[in-house]
Amino acid sequence: MIVLRNLTKVFRHGGRRKVVADNINLTIPSGVSVGLLGRNGAGKSTLIRMIAGLTAPTSGEILTDGQISFPVGISGAIHPDMTGAQNTRFVARIYGVETDALVRFVEDFAELGDHFHMPVRTYSSGMRGRLGFGINLGIQFDTYLIDEVTATGDADFVEKSRKLFRARTEKAGAIFVSHSIPQVRQMCDAGAVLSGGKLYYYPDVEDAIAAYETRAHG
């Protein structure tokens, strides 16, 4: 599980103050795929970065009893001057998994062809997403963080990605950020809505979607 305890994040810029997380206290259960919903600018990516340990909160803390993945889709998770293969090996070493096995998995899954051995800065955004998605789901985590990644490619590749995500989350949890309501319905069991610095958790994803749509159109 992931425990957010008195979690607060405030940005100050040019004399302005923006509160992304306002003293949030919430426990996200283990083994649940949670769709994180909110308007543009609500702070969803910042929250994901805090859970991943990439961004420090202003105050409060985040506790977990499991291993959390790096966040797929967030800029900076993949080094642009390294090849896809080099990035894969680097992440494997960080998390202590067998490097050659992960490289073989990602090369097969991501379907990047020769680009797998080229610098990531030469990739399209879709190719970066496929690489990051493959690296992330190639490792067994307790919680997967997925931020605004839609698998790109033909229908077979999209279906392959969906099946892999669901297979992984049969034994693990996930926090899945997407503006695609059909995708959230397909991928998630529960939901959370970030609004005005507050985070509202719903055990049923349909309740979360209804709350999000009410706030979005309110």
mmCIF file of C-alpha atoms in Angstrom:
data_model
loop_
_atom_site.group_PDB
_atom_site.id
_atom_site.type_symbol
_atom_site.label_atom_id
_atom_site.label_comp_id
_atom_site.label_asym_id
_atom_site.label_seq_id
_atom_site.Cartn_x
_atom_site.Cartn_y
_atom_site.Cartn_z
ATOM 1 C CA MET A 1 0.000 0.000 0.000
ATOM 2 C CA ILE A 2 0.942 3.649 -0.360
ATOM 3 C CA VAL A 3 0.228 6.033 2.499
ATOM 4 C CA LEU A 4 0.052 9.786 1.932
ATOM 5 C CA ARG A 5 0.438 11.462 5.308
ATOM 6 C CA ASN A 6 -0.181 15.222 5.646
ATOM 7 C CA LEU A 7 1.141 15.515 2.088
ATOM 8 C CA THR A 8 1.522 19.110 0.963
ATOM 9 C CA LYS A 9 3.099 20.542 -2.180
ATOM 10 C CA VAL A 10 3.192 24.260 -2.882
ATOM 11 C CA PHE A 11 4.800 25.970 -5.876
ATOM 12 C CA ARG A 12 5.759 29.652 -5.728
ATOM 13 C CA HIS A 13 6.636 31.582 -8.838
ATOM 14 C CA GLY A 14 6.656 35.305 -9.532
ATOM 15 C CA GLY A 15 4.864 36.061 -6.303
ATOM 16 C CA ARG A 16 2.131 33.541 -7.074
ATOM 17 C CA ARG A 17 1.338 30.492 -4.983
ATOM 18 C CA LYS A 18 -0.117 27.266 -6.367
ATOM 19 C CA VAL A 19 -1.159 24.456 -4.028
ATOM 20 C CA VAL A 20 -1.007 21.056 -5.728
ATOM 21 C CA ALA A 21 -1.428 18.933 -2.604
ATOM 22 C CA ASP A 22 -3.195 20.417 0.421
ATOM 23 C CA ASN A 23 -2.499 18.287 3.509
ATOM 24 C CA ILE A 24 -3.615 15.043 1.845
ATOM 25 C CA ASN A 25 -4.137 12.006 4.071
ATOM 26 C CA LEU A 26 -4.985 8.883 2.118
ATOM 27 C CA THR A 27 -4.098 5.200 1.940
ATOM 28 C CA ILE A 28 -4.027 3.589 -1.510
ATOM 29 C CA PRO A 29 -4.591 -0.173 -1.036
ATOM 30 C CA SER A 30 -2.186 -2.807 -2.323
ATOM 31 C CA GLY A 31 -3.000 -4.696 -5.494
ATOM 32 C CA VAL A 32 -5.492 -2.169 -6.875
ATOM 33 C CA SER A 33 -5.267 -0.370 -10.222
ATOM 34 C CA VAL A 34 -6.255 3.232 -9.539
ATOM 35 C CA GLY A 35 -7.139 5.715 -12.266
ATOM 36 C CA LEU A 36 -5.910 9.187 -11.248
ATOM 37 C CA LEU A 37 -8.237 11.811 -12.704
ATOM 38 C CA GLY A 38 -8.153 15.600 -12.658
ATOM 39 C CA ARG A 39 -8.257 18.673 -14.839
ATOM 40 C CA ASN A 40 -5.197 19.869 -16.735
ATOM 41 C CA GLY A 41 -2.939 21.617 -14.246
ATOM 42 C CA ALA A 42 -4.499 19.916 -11.225
ATOM 43 C CA GLY A 43 -1.125 18.404 -10.311
ATOM 44 C CA LYS A 44 -1.501 14.759 -11.302
ATOM 45 C CA SER A 45 2.028 14.477 -12.735
ATOM 46 C CA THR A 46 3.472 16.246 -9.700
ATOM 47 C CA LEU A 47 1.694 13.786 -7.415
ATOM 48 C CA ILE A 48 3.039 10.861 -9.437
ATOM 49 C CA ARG A 49 6.558 12.350 -9.238
ATOM 50 C CA MET A 50 6.265 12.658 -5.452
ATOM 51 C CA ILE A 51 5.109 9.061 -5.113
ATOM 52 C CA ALA A 52 8.052 7.989 -7.298
ATOM 53 C CA GLY A 53 10.474 9.981 -5.157
ATOM 54 C CA LEU A 54 11.458 12.310 -8.015
ATOM 55 C CA THR A 55 9.934 15.422 -6.436
ATOM 56 C CA ALA A 56 10.054 16.292 -2.749
ATOM 57 C CA PRO A 57 6.881 17.406 -0.983
ATOM 58 C CA THR A 58 6.795 20.780 0.738
ATOM 59 C CA SER A 59 5.787 18.921 3.887
ATOM 60 C CA GLY A 60 4.349 15.583 4.894
ATOM 61 C CA GLU A 61 5.485 12.163 3.743
ATOM 62 C CA ILE A 62 4.762 9.179 1.500
ATOM 63 C CA LEU A 63 5.175 5.688 2.924
ATOM 64 C CA THR A 64 5.035 2.336 1.133
ATOM 65 C CA ASP A 65 5.618 -1.295 2.003
ATOM 66 C CA GLY A 66 6.477 -2.303 -1.589
ATOM 67 C CA GLN A 67 8.621 -1.400 -4.584
ATOM 68 C CA ILE A 68 7.282 1.375 -6.798
ATOM 69 C CA SER A 69 8.174 1.660 -10.487
ATOM 70 C CA PHE A 70 9.659 4.703 -12.160
ATOM 71 C CA PRO A 71 6.877 6.740 -13.792
ATOM 72 C CA VAL A 72 6.344 5.904 -17.460
ATOM 73 C CA GLY A 73 5.492 8.999 -19.461
ATOM 74 C CA ILE A 74 7.267 11.547 -17.304
ATOM 75 C CA SER A 75 10.048 13.508 -18.955
ATOM 76 C CA GLY A 76 13.429 12.657 -17.490
ATOM 77 C CA ALA A 77 12.699 8.990 -16.746
ATOM 78 C CA ILE A 78 14.561 8.013 -19.932
ATOM 79 C CA HIS A 79 17.967 9.528 -20.815
ATOM 80 C CA PRO A 80 17.854 10.988 -24.351
ATOM 81 C CA ASP A 81 21.547 10.526 -25.174
ATOM 82 C CA MET A 82 21.508 6.811 -24.342
ATOM 83 C CA THR A 83 20.114 4.177 -26.672
ATOM 84 C CA GLY A 84 16.978 2.249 -25.869
ATOM 85 C CA ALA A 85 19.118 -0.763 -24.980
ATOM 86 C CA GLN A 86 21.407 1.311 -22.747
ATOM 87 C CA ASN A 87 18.440 2.832 -20.936
ATOM 88 C CA THR A 88 17.041 -0.641 -20.412
ATOM 89 C CA ARG A 89 20.313 -1.918 -18.953
ATOM 90 C CA PHE A 90 20.630 1.151 -16.725
ATOM 91 C CA VAL A 91 17.146 0.669 -15.257
ATOM 92 C CA ALA A 92 17.804 -3.065 -14.798
ATOM 93 C CA ARG A 93 20.899 -2.291 -12.715
ATOM 94 C CA ILE A 94 19.020 0.269 -10.617
ATOM 95 C CA TYR A 95 16.333 -2.247 -9.690
ATOM 96 C CA GLY A 96 18.633 -5.258 -9.437
ATOM 97 C CA VAL A 97 17.096 -7.366 -12.201
ATOM 98 C CA GLU A 98 18.929 -9.481 -14.780
ATOM 99 C CA THR A 99 20.004 -7.066 -17.504
ATOM 100 C CA ASP A 100 20.132 -9.368 -20.531
ATOM 101 C CA ALA A 101 16.697 -10.798 -19.774
ATOM 102 C CA LEU A 102 15.165 -7.320 -19.516
ATOM 103 C CA VAL A 103 16.870 -6.192 -22.740
ATOM 104 C CA ARG A 104 15.482 -9.211 -24.598
ATOM 105 C CA PHE A 105 11.998 -8.578 -23.212
ATOM 106 C CA VAL A 106 11.939 -4.862 -24.064
ATOM 107 C CA GLU A 107 13.445 -5.312 -27.522
ATOM 108 C CA ASP A 108 10.751 -7.863 -28.357
ATOM 109 C CA PHE A 109 7.873 -6.009 -26.695
ATOM 110 C CA ALA A 110 8.511 -2.427 -27.832
ATOM 111 C CA GLU A 111 8.945 -3.380 -31.521
ATOM 112 C CA LEU A 112 11.419 -0.549 -32.151
ATOM 113 C CA GLY A 113 13.603 -2.474 -34.594
ATOM 114 C CA ASP A 114 17.017 -0.896 -35.214
ATOM 115 C CA HIS A 115 15.964 2.181 -33.238
ATOM 116 C CA PHE A 116 16.364 0.151 -30.037
ATOM 117 C CA HIS A 117 20.128 0.594 -30.517
ATOM 118 C CA MET A 118 19.916 4.301 -31.397
ATOM 119 C CA PRO A 119 19.840 7.322 -29.041
ATOM 120 C CA VAL A 120 16.424 7.987 -27.554
ATOM 121 C CA ARG A 121 16.634 11.643 -28.673
ATOM 122 C CA THR A 122 16.020 10.326 -32.218
ATOM 123 C CA TYR A 123 12.725 8.692 -31.140
ATOM 124 C CA SER A 124 9.240 9.984 -31.735
ATOM 125 C CA SER A 125 7.104 10.538 -28.627
ATOM 126 C CA GLY A 126 5.269 7.306 -29.398
ATOM 127 C CA MET A 127 8.528 5.352 -29.575
ATOM 128 C CA ARG A 128 9.648 6.815 -26.246
ATOM 129 C CA GLY A 129 6.347 5.755 -24.743
ATOM 130 C CA ARG A 130 6.721 2.213 -26.038
ATOM 131 C CA LEU A 131 10.265 1.977 -24.684
ATOM 132 C CA GLY A 132 9.307 3.285 -21.262
ATOM 133 C CA PHE A 133 6.196 1.118 -21.101
ATOM 134 C CA GLY A 134 8.245 -1.953 -22.014
ATOM 135 C CA ILE A 135 10.996 -1.267 -19.477
ATOM 136 C CA ASN A 136 8.491 -0.558 -16.726
ATOM 137 C CA LEU A 137 6.292 -3.584 -17.297
ATOM 138 C CA GLY A 138 9.316 -5.818 -17.897
ATOM 139 C CA ILE A 139 10.109 -5.586 -14.173
ATOM 140 C CA GLN A 140 7.971 -7.010 -11.393
ATOM 141 C CA PHE A 141 6.940 -4.078 -9.193
ATOM 142 C CA ASP A 142 4.417 -3.879 -6.380
ATOM 143 C CA THR A 143 2.982 -0.665 -7.825
ATOM 144 C CA TYR A 144 3.272 0.609 -11.397
ATOM 145 C CA LEU A 145 3.149 4.341 -12.154
ATOM 146 C CA ILE A 146 1.828 5.180 -15.630
ATOM 147 C CA ASP A 147 1.449 8.859 -16.560
ATOM 148 C CA GLU A 148 -0.428 9.769 -19.742
ATOM 149 C CA VAL A 149 0.942 6.960 -21.900
ATOM 150 C CA THR A 150 -1.213 5.592 -24.660
ATOM 151 C CA ALA A 151 0.367 2.659 -26.443
ATOM 152 C CA THR A 152 0.989 3.669 -30.023
ATOM 153 C CA GLY A 153 1.011 1.375 -32.990
ATOM 154 C CA ASP A 154 -1.424 -0.902 -34.702
ATOM 155 C CA ALA A 155 -4.391 -2.502 -32.988
ATOM 156 C CA ASP A 156 -2.441 -5.674 -32.237
ATOM 157 C CA PHE A 157 0.248 -3.722 -30.378
ATOM 158 C CA VAL A 158 -2.321 -1.762 -28.381
ATOM 159 C CA GLU A 159 -4.070 -4.980 -27.401
ATOM 160 C CA LYS A 160 -0.748 -6.610 -26.481
ATOM 161 C CA SER A 161 0.051 -3.651 -24.215
ATOM 162 C CA ARG A 162 -3.348 -3.791 -22.543
ATOM 163 C CA LYS A 163 -3.036 -7.523 -21.883
ATOM 164 C CA LEU A 164 0.449 -7.131 -20.405
ATOM 165 C CA PHE A 165 -0.697 -4.319 -18.119
ATOM 166 C CA ARG A 166 -3.649 -6.359 -16.889
ATOM 167 C CA ALA A 167 -1.453 -9.425 -16.384
ATOM 168 C CA ARG A 168 1.022 -7.432 -14.280
ATOM 169 C CA THR A 169 -1.713 -5.840 -12.194
ATOM 170 C CA GLU A 170 -3.249 -9.195 -11.338
ATOM 171 C CA LYS A 171 -0.470 -9.424 -8.736
ATOM 172 C CA ALA A 172 0.361 -5.736 -8.293
ATOM 173 C CA GLY A 173 -1.222 -2.331 -8.028
ATOM 174 C CA ALA A 174 -0.988 0.660 -10.341
ATOM 175 C CA ILE A 175 -1.640 4.379 -10.464
ATOM 176 C CA PHE A 176 -2.723 5.196 -13.985
ATOM 177 C CA VAL A 177 -3.041 8.798 -15.204
ATOM 178 C CA SER A 178 -5.061 9.326 -18.365
ATOM 179 C CA HIS A 179 -7.573 11.771 -19.802
ATOM 180 C CA SER A 180 -9.153 8.895 -21.732
ATOM 181 C CA ILE A 181 -12.168 7.743 -19.745
ATOM 182 C CA PRO A 182 -12.566 4.548 -21.839
ATOM 183 C CA GLN A 183 -8.915 3.731 -21.140
ATOM 184 C CA VAL A 184 -9.376 4.306 -17.398
ATOM 185 C CA ARG A 185 -12.440 2.054 -17.427
ATOM 186 C CA GLN A 186 -10.487 -0.635 -19.257
ATOM 187 C CA MET A 187 -7.347 -0.488 -17.118
ATOM 188 C CA CYS A 188 -8.528 0.419 -13.610
ATOM 189 C CA ASP A 189 -10.600 -1.001 -10.764
ATOM 190 C CA ALA A 190 -10.723 2.077 -8.520
ATOM 191 C CA GLY A 191 -10.258 5.788 -9.043
ATOM 192 C CA ALA A 192 -9.014 8.963 -7.391
ATOM 193 C CA VAL A 193 -9.835 12.552 -8.282
ATOM 194 C CA LEU A 194 -7.329 15.350 -7.628
ATOM 195 C CA SER A 195 -9.100 18.698 -7.362
ATOM 196 C CA GLY A 196 -8.184 21.906 -5.555
ATOM 197 C CA GLY A 197 -5.249 20.221 -3.820
ATOM 198 C CA LYS A 198 -7.485 17.516 -2.351
ATOM 199 C CA LEU A 199 -7.431 13.845 -3.360
ATOM 200 C CA TYR A 200 -10.680 11.890 -3.262
ATOM 201 C CA TYR A 201 -10.498 8.085 -3.459
ATOM 202 C CA TYR A 202 -13.290 5.858 -4.827
ATOM 203 C CA PRO A 203 -13.131 2.037 -4.550
ATOM 204 C CA ASP A 204 -15.316 1.791 -7.685
ATOM 205 C CA VAL A 205 -13.808 3.401 -10.790
ATOM 206 C CA GLU A 206 -17.273 4.331 -12.080
ATOM 207 C CA ASP A 207 -17.876 6.455 -8.980
ATOM 208 C CA ALA A 208 -14.537 8.199 -9.570
ATOM 209 C CA ILE A 209 -15.410 8.903 -13.212
ATOM 210 C CA ALA A 210 -18.801 10.317 -12.218
ATOM 211 C CA ALA A 211 -17.188 12.563 -9.581
ATOM 212 C CA TYR A 212 -14.537 13.729 -12.034
ATOM 213 C CA GLU A 213 -17.075 14.556 -14.728
ATOM 214 C CA THR A 214 -19.228 16.449 -12.217
ATOM 215 C CA ARG A 215 -16.239 18.544 -11.126
ATOM 216 C CA ALA A 216 -15.012 19.031 -14.699
ATOM 217 C CA HIS A 217 -18.369 20.385 -15.812
ATOM 218 C CA GLY A 218 -19.325 22.055 -12.570
#
